[in-house]
Short mmCIF file of C-alpha atoms and ligand atoms in Angstrom, two decimals:
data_model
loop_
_atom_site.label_atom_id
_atom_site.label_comp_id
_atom_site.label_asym_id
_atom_site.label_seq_id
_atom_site.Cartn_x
_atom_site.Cartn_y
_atom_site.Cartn_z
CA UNK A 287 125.20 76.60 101.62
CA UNK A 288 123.02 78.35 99.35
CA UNK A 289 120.03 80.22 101.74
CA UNK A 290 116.71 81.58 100.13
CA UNK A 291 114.06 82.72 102.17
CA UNK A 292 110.82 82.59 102.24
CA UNK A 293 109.91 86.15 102.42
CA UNK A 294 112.31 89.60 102.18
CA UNK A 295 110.52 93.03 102.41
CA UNK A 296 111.15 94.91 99.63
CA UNK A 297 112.14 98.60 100.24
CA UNK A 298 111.77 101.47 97.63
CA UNK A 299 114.90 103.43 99.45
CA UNK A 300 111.90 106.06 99.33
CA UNK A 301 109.92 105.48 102.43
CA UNK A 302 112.52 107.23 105.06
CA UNK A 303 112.28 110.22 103.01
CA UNK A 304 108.84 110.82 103.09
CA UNK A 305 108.38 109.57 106.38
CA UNK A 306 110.88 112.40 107.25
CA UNK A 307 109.25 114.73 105.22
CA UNK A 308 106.08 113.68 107.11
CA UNK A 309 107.59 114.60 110.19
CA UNK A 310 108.71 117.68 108.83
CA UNK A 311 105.74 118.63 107.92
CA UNK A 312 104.84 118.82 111.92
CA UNK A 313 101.46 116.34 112.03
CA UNK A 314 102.07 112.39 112.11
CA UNK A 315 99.13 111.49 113.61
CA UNK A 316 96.79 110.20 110.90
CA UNK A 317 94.43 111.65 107.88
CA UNK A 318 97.47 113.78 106.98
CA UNK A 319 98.96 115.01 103.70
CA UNK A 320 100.14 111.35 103.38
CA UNK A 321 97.00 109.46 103.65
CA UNK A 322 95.07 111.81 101.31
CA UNK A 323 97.90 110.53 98.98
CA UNK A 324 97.49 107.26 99.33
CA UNK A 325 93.69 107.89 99.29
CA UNK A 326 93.97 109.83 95.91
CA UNK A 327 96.19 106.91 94.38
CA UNK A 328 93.35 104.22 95.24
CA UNK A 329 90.44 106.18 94.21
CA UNK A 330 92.71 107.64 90.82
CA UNK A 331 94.25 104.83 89.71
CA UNK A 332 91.66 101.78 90.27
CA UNK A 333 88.19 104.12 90.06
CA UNK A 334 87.52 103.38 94.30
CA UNK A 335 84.38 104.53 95.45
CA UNK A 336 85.82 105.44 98.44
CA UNK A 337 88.98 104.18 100.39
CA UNK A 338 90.38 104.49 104.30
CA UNK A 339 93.55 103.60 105.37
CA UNK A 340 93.76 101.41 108.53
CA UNK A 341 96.28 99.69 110.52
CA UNK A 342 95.67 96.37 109.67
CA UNK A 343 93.66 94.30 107.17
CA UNK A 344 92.54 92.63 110.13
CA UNK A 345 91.09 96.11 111.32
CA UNK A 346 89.60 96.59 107.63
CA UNK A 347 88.09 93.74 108.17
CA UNK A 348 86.34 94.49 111.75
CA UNK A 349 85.31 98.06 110.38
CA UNK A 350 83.37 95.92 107.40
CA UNK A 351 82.13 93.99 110.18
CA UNK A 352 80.60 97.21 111.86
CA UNK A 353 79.23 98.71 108.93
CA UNK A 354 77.65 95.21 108.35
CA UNK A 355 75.11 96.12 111.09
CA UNK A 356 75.08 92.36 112.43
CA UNK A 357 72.88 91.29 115.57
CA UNK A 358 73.49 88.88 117.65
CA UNK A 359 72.85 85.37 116.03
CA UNK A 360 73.28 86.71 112.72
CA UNK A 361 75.34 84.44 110.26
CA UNK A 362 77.85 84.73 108.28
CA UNK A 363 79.47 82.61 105.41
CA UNK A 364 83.44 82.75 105.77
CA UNK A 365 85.41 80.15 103.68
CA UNK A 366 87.15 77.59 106.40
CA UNK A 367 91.25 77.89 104.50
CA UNK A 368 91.81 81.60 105.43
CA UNK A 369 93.29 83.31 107.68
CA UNK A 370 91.87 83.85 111.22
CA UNK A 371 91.34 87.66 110.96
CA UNK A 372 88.45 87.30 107.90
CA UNK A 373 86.56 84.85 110.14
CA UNK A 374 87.14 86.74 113.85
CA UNK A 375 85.79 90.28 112.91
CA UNK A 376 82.36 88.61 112.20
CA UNK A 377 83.07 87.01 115.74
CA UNK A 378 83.74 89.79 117.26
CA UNK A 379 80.14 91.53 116.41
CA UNK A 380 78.85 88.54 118.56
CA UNK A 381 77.91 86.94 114.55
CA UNK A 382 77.87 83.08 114.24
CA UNK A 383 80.33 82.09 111.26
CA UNK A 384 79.41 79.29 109.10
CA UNK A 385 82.66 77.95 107.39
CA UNK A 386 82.08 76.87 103.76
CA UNK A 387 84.38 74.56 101.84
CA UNK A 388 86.90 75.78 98.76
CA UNK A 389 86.80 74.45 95.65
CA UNK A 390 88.25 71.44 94.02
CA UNK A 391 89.61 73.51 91.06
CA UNK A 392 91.34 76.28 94.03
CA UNK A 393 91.80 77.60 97.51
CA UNK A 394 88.66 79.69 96.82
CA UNK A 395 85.70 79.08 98.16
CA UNK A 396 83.22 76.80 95.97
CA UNK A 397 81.02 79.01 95.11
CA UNK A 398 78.49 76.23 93.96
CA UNK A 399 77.98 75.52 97.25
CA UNK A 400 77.30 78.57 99.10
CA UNK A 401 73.41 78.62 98.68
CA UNK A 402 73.20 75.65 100.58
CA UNK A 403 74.65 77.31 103.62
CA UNK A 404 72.15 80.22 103.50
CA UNK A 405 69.79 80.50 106.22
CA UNK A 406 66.89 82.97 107.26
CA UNK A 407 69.82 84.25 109.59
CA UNK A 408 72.03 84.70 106.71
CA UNK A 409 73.28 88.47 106.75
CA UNK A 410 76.76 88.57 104.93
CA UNK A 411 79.12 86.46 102.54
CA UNK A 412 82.90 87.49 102.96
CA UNK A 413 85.23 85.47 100.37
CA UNK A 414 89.21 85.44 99.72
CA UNK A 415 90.61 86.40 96.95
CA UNK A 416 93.51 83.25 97.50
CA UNK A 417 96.90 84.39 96.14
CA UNK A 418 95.34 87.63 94.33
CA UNK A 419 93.97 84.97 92.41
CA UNK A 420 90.06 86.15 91.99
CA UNK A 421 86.66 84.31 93.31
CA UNK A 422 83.99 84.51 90.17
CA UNK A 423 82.59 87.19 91.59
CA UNK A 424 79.62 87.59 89.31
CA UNK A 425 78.29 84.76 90.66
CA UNK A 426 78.81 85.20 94.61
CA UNK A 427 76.80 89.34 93.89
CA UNK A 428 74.20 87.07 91.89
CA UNK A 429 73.56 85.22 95.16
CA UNK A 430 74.19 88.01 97.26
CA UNK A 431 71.26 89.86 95.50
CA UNK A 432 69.17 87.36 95.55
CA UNK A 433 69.46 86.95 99.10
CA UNK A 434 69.54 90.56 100.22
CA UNK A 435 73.19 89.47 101.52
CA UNK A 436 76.22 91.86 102.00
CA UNK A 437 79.95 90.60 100.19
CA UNK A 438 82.75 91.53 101.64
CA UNK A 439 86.24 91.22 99.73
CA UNK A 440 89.13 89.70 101.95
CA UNK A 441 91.49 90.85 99.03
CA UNK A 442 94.39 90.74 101.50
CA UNK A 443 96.38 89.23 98.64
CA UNK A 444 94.62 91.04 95.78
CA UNK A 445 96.25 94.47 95.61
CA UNK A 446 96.61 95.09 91.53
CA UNK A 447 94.48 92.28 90.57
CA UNK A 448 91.10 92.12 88.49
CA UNK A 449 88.24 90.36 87.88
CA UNK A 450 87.53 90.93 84.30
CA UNK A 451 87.43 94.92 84.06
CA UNK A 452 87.17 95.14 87.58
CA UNK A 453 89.79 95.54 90.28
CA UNK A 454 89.48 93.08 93.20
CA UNK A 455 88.03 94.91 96.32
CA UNK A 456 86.05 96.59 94.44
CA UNK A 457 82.80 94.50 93.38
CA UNK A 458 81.66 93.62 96.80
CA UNK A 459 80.11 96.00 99.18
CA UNK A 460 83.69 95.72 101.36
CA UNK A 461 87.16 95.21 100.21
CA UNK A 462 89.37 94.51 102.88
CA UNK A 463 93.37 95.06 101.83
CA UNK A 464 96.84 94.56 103.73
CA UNK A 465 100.52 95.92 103.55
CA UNK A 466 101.63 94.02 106.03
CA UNK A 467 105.56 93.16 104.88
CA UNK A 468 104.49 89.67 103.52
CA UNK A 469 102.28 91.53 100.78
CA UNK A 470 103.16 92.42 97.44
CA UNK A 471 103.24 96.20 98.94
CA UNK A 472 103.80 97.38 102.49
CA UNK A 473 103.81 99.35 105.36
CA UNK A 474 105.16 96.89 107.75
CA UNK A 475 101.79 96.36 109.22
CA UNK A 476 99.04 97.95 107.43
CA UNK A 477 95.91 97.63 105.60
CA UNK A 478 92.70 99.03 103.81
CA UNK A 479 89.05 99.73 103.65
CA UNK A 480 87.32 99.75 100.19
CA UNK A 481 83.36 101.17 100.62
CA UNK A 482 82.14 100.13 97.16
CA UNK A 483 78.27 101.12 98.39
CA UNK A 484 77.59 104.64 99.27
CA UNK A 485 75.22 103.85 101.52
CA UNK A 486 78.16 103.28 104.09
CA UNK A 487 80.90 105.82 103.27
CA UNK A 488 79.60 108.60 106.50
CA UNK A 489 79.44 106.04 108.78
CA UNK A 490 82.57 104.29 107.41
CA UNK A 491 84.27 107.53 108.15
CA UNK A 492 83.28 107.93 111.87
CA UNK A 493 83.71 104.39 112.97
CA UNK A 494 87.40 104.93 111.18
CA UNK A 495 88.12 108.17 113.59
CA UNK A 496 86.61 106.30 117.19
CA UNK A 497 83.35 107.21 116.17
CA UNK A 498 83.38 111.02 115.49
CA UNK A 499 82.78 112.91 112.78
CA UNK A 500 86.22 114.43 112.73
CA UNK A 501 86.55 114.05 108.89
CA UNK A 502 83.46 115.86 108.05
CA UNK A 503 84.51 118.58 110.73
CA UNK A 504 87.55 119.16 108.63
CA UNK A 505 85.95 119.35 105.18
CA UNK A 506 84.08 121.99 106.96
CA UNK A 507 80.24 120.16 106.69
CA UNK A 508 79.93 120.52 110.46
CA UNK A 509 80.92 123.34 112.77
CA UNK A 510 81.45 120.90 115.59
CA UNK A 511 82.98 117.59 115.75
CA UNK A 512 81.55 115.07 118.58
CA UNK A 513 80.48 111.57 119.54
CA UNK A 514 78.78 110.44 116.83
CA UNK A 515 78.68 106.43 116.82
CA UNK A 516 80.87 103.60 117.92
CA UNK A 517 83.96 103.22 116.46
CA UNK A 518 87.91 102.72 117.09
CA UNK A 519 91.02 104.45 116.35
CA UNK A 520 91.81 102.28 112.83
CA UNK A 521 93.24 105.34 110.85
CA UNK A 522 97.17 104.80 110.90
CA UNK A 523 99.73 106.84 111.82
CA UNK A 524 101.31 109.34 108.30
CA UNK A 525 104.44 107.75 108.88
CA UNK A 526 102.69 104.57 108.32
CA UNK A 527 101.18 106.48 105.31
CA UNK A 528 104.10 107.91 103.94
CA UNK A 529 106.43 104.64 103.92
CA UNK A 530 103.29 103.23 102.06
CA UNK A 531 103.35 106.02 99.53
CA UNK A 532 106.78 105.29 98.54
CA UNK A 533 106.06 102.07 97.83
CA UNK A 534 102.59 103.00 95.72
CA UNK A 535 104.79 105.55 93.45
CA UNK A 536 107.21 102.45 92.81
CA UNK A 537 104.18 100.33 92.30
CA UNK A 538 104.91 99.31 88.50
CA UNK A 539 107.84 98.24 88.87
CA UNK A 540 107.05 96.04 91.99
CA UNK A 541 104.55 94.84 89.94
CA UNK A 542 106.43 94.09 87.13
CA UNK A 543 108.95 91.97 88.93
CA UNK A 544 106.47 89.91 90.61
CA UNK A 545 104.55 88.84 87.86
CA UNK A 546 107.84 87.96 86.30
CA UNK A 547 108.83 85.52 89.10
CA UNK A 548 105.14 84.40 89.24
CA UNK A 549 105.47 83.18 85.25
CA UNK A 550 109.06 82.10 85.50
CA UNK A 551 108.14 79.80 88.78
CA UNK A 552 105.44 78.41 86.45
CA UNK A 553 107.43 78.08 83.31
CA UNK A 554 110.51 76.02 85.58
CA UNK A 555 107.90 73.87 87.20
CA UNK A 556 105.50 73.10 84.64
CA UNK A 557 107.21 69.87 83.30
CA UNK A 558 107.18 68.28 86.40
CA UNK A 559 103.28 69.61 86.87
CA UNK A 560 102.52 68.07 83.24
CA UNK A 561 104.46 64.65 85.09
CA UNK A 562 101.68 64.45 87.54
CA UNK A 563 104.12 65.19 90.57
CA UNK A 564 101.95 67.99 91.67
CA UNK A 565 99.67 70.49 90.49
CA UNK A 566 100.12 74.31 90.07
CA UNK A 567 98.06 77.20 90.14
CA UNK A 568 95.97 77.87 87.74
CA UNK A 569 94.29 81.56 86.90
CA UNK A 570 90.74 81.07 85.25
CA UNK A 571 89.61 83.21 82.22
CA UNK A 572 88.03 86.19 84.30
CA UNK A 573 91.01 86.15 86.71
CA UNK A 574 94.76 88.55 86.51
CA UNK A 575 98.32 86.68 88.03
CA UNK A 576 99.06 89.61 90.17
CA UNK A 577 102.48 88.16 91.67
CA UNK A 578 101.34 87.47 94.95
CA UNK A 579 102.47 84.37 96.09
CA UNK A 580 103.37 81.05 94.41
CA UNK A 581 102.30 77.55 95.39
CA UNK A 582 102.07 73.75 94.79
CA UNK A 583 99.81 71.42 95.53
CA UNK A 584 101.41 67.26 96.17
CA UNK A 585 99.75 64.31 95.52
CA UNK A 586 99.51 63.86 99.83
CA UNK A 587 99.77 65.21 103.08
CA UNK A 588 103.17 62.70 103.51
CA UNK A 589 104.65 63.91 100.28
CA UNK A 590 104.44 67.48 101.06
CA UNK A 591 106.10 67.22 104.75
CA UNK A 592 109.02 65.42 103.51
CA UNK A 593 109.54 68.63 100.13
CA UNK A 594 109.47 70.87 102.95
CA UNK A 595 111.71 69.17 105.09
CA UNK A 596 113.74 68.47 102.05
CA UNK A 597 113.71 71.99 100.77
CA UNK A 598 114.70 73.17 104.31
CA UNK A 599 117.69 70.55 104.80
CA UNK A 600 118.80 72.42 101.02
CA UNK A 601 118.76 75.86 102.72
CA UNK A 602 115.09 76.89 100.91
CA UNK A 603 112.60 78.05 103.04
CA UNK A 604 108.87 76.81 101.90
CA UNK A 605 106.11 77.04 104.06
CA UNK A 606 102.24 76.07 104.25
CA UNK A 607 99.27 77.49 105.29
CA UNK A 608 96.35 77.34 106.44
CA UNK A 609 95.06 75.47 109.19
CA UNK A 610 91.56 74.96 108.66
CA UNK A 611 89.62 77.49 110.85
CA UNK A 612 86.73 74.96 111.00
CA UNK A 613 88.53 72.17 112.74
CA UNK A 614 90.77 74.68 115.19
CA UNK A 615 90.75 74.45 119.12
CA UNK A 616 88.84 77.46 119.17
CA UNK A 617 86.00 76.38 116.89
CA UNK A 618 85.76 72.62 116.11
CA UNK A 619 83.11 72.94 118.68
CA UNK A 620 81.22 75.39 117.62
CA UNK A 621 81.50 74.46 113.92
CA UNK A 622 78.51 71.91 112.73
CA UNK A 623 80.89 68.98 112.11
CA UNK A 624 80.34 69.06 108.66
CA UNK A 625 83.51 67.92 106.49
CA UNK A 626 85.54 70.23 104.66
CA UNK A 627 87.38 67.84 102.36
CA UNK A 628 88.99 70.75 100.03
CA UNK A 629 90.20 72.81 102.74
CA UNK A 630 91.63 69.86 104.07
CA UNK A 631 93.12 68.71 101.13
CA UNK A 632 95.02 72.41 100.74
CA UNK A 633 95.76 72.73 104.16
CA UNK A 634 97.64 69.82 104.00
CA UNK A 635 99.07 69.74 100.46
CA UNK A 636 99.89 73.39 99.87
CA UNK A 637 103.79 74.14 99.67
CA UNK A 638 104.30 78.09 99.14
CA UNK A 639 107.65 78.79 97.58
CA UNK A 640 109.76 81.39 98.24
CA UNK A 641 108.44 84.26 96.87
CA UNK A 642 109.88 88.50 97.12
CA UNK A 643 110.04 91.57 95.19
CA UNK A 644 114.06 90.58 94.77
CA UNK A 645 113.61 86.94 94.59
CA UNK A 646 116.48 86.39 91.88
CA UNK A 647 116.39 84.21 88.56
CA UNK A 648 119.39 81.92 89.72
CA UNK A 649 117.34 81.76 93.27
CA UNK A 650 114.36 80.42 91.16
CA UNK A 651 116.31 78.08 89.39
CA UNK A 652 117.98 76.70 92.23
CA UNK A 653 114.53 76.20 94.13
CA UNK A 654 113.22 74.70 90.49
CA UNK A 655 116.29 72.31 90.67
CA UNK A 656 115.90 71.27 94.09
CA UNK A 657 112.57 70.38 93.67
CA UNK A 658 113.18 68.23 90.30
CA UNK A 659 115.93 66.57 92.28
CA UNK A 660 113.24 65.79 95.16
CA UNK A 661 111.20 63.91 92.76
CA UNK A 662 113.76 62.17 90.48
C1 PLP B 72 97.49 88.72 105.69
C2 PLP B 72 96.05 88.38 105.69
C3 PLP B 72 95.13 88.99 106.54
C4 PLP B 72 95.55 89.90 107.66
O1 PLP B 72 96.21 91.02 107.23
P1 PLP B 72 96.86 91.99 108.34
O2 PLP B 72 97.15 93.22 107.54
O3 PLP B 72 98.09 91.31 108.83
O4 PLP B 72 95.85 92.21 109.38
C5 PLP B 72 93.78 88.71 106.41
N1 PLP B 72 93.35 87.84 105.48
C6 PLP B 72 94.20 87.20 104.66
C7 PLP B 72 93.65 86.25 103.64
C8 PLP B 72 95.58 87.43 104.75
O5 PLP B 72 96.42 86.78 103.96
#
């Protein structure tokens, strides 16, 4: 039988190469040759204020946290269907996190109803940029202006996509990026800090290096490196770096090919959308398809358990996501009980196909076919 996965990591046949060279090179600890590379691509390519490398997306996201400043008590507005890491680096600052609903058009959080959720305790919104798919982010840095609030980006799926002229990640004060092996680019485990606000970018740099001012020691602006503010050690290792740079000089055509599969998922599946079976994503005017993932959405909860289990039983690997971070054993107590019908309603509907760099057009087709077959 026929087996398709649900994720492969894609390798350039570059990365052992330059991890060697790395090596070679005698330093592999991190800020090497390597990360200045990667550094230079963000900031060259996509106009970055200011990028740093870190080990995680999860650990982008704590080191937004920090530079957030938040007391205890303070709030924060994270959207309920994402992943635990965008709401648990607010948590770990000892912040209270208020989950807001998505919208009924996508995953994303509905905007229209943020305001409501803003308190006198209000300090920061974070939103998620759902399948590189992006939030109208005009609107959420009208309301964060209004309010005096900070954004940050959870653009964990948004590497190469845009808001109108504007690369996600980069509108907010924070954009928070992974290359962990299930994103469109990788480093096995791996991630990103954007610092869109300069008001941040020295003390972004010595929380990133355990809370010296190592980096400014080496540009030579200090003669003495030394304690300087709390931090952690979230600069990766140049081996980390250096697998990532091979995949950032083959960017294009990664790109390429995932877009492709993105448009050819929706061009196989869009009869049976236009049927009613189930709906598929949609990217709004001011949004870019940047191949991240693909998805539908069934009718009911019922429906979708038996495609997967179908799917499965045909050798096709689908999966969902998320469970709802409002109604979890760790927080349905501390949430405020109030219902989050959308996040519900994709938590429980959502069926994410199988979806890689080398995801074939006869694999396609066969996942296409199995799923017309499921609903004849
Ligand atoms: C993958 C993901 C993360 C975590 O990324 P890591 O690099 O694994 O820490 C955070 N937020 C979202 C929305 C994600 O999809």
């Amino acid at each position: 039988m026929m087996k398709i996965p649900f994720n492969k990591p894609f390798f350039t046949g570059n990365e052992a190469k330059n991890m060697a060279e790395a090596a070679f090179a005698g330093t592999v600890a991190g800020n090497g040759l390597f990360t200045k590379k990667c550094h230079r691509f963000f900031e060259k390519k996509y106009g970055f204020q200011k990028v740093l490398l870190t080990t995680s997306c999860s650990d982008a996201l704590e080191m937004a946290a920090i530079l957030c400043n938040l007391q205890s008590g303070d709030e924060v507005i994270v959207p309920s269907f994402t992943f635990t890491s965008t709401a648990n680096a607010f948590l770990l600052r000892g912040a209270k996190v208020v989950f807001a609903d998505s919208s009924p058009e996508s995953p994303n959080i509905d905007i229209s109803k943020i305001e409501e959720l803003i308190t006198p305790r209000t300090r920061v919104i974070a939103v998620v940029h759902y399948s590189g798919v992006a939030c109208d982010m005009d609107e959420v840095m009208r309301i964060a202006n209004k309010h005096q609030l900070l954004v940050v980006e959870d653009a964990a799926h948004a590497f190469d996509s845009f808001y109108k002229d504007k690369p996600l990640g980069s509108i907010g004060h924070f954009g928070c990026f992974s290359f962990h092996e299930t994103k469109n680019i990788h480093c096995g485990e791996g991630g990103m800090l954007a610092v869109n606000d300069k008001r941040f970018t020295t003390r972004a740099e010595i929380i990133w290096e355990k809370g010296t001012n190592r980096a400014a020691f080496y540009r030579g602006e200090v003669n003495k490196y030394g304690w300087a503010d709390i931090g952690s050690s979230f600069l990766p290792s140049e081996l980390n770096a250096a697998f990532l740079y091979a995949q950032l000089e083959e960017m294009k055509n990664i790109q390429k090919k995932r877009r492709l599969i993105w448009e050819n998922y929706r061009k196989l599946l869009l009869p049976l959308a236009k049927k009613g079976c189930f709906r598929i994503p949609e990217v709004p005017d001011f949004g870019t398809n940047n191949g991240n993932m693909f998805y539908l959405i069934t009718r009911n909860p019922e429906e979708r358990d038996t495609l997967l289990k179908f799917l499965a039983k045909k050798g096709i690997h689908a999966v969902f996501h998320y469970l709802p971070l409002h109604s979890s054993v760790f927080y349905q107590d501390k949430h405020d009980g109030r219902p989050l019908p959308c996040c519900d309603n994709y938590a429980t509907c959502i069926v994410r196909l199988p979806f890689y760099t080398e995801l074939s057009q006869d694999e396609m087709e066969a996942v296409a076919a199995k799923i017309g077959e499921f609903y004849h």
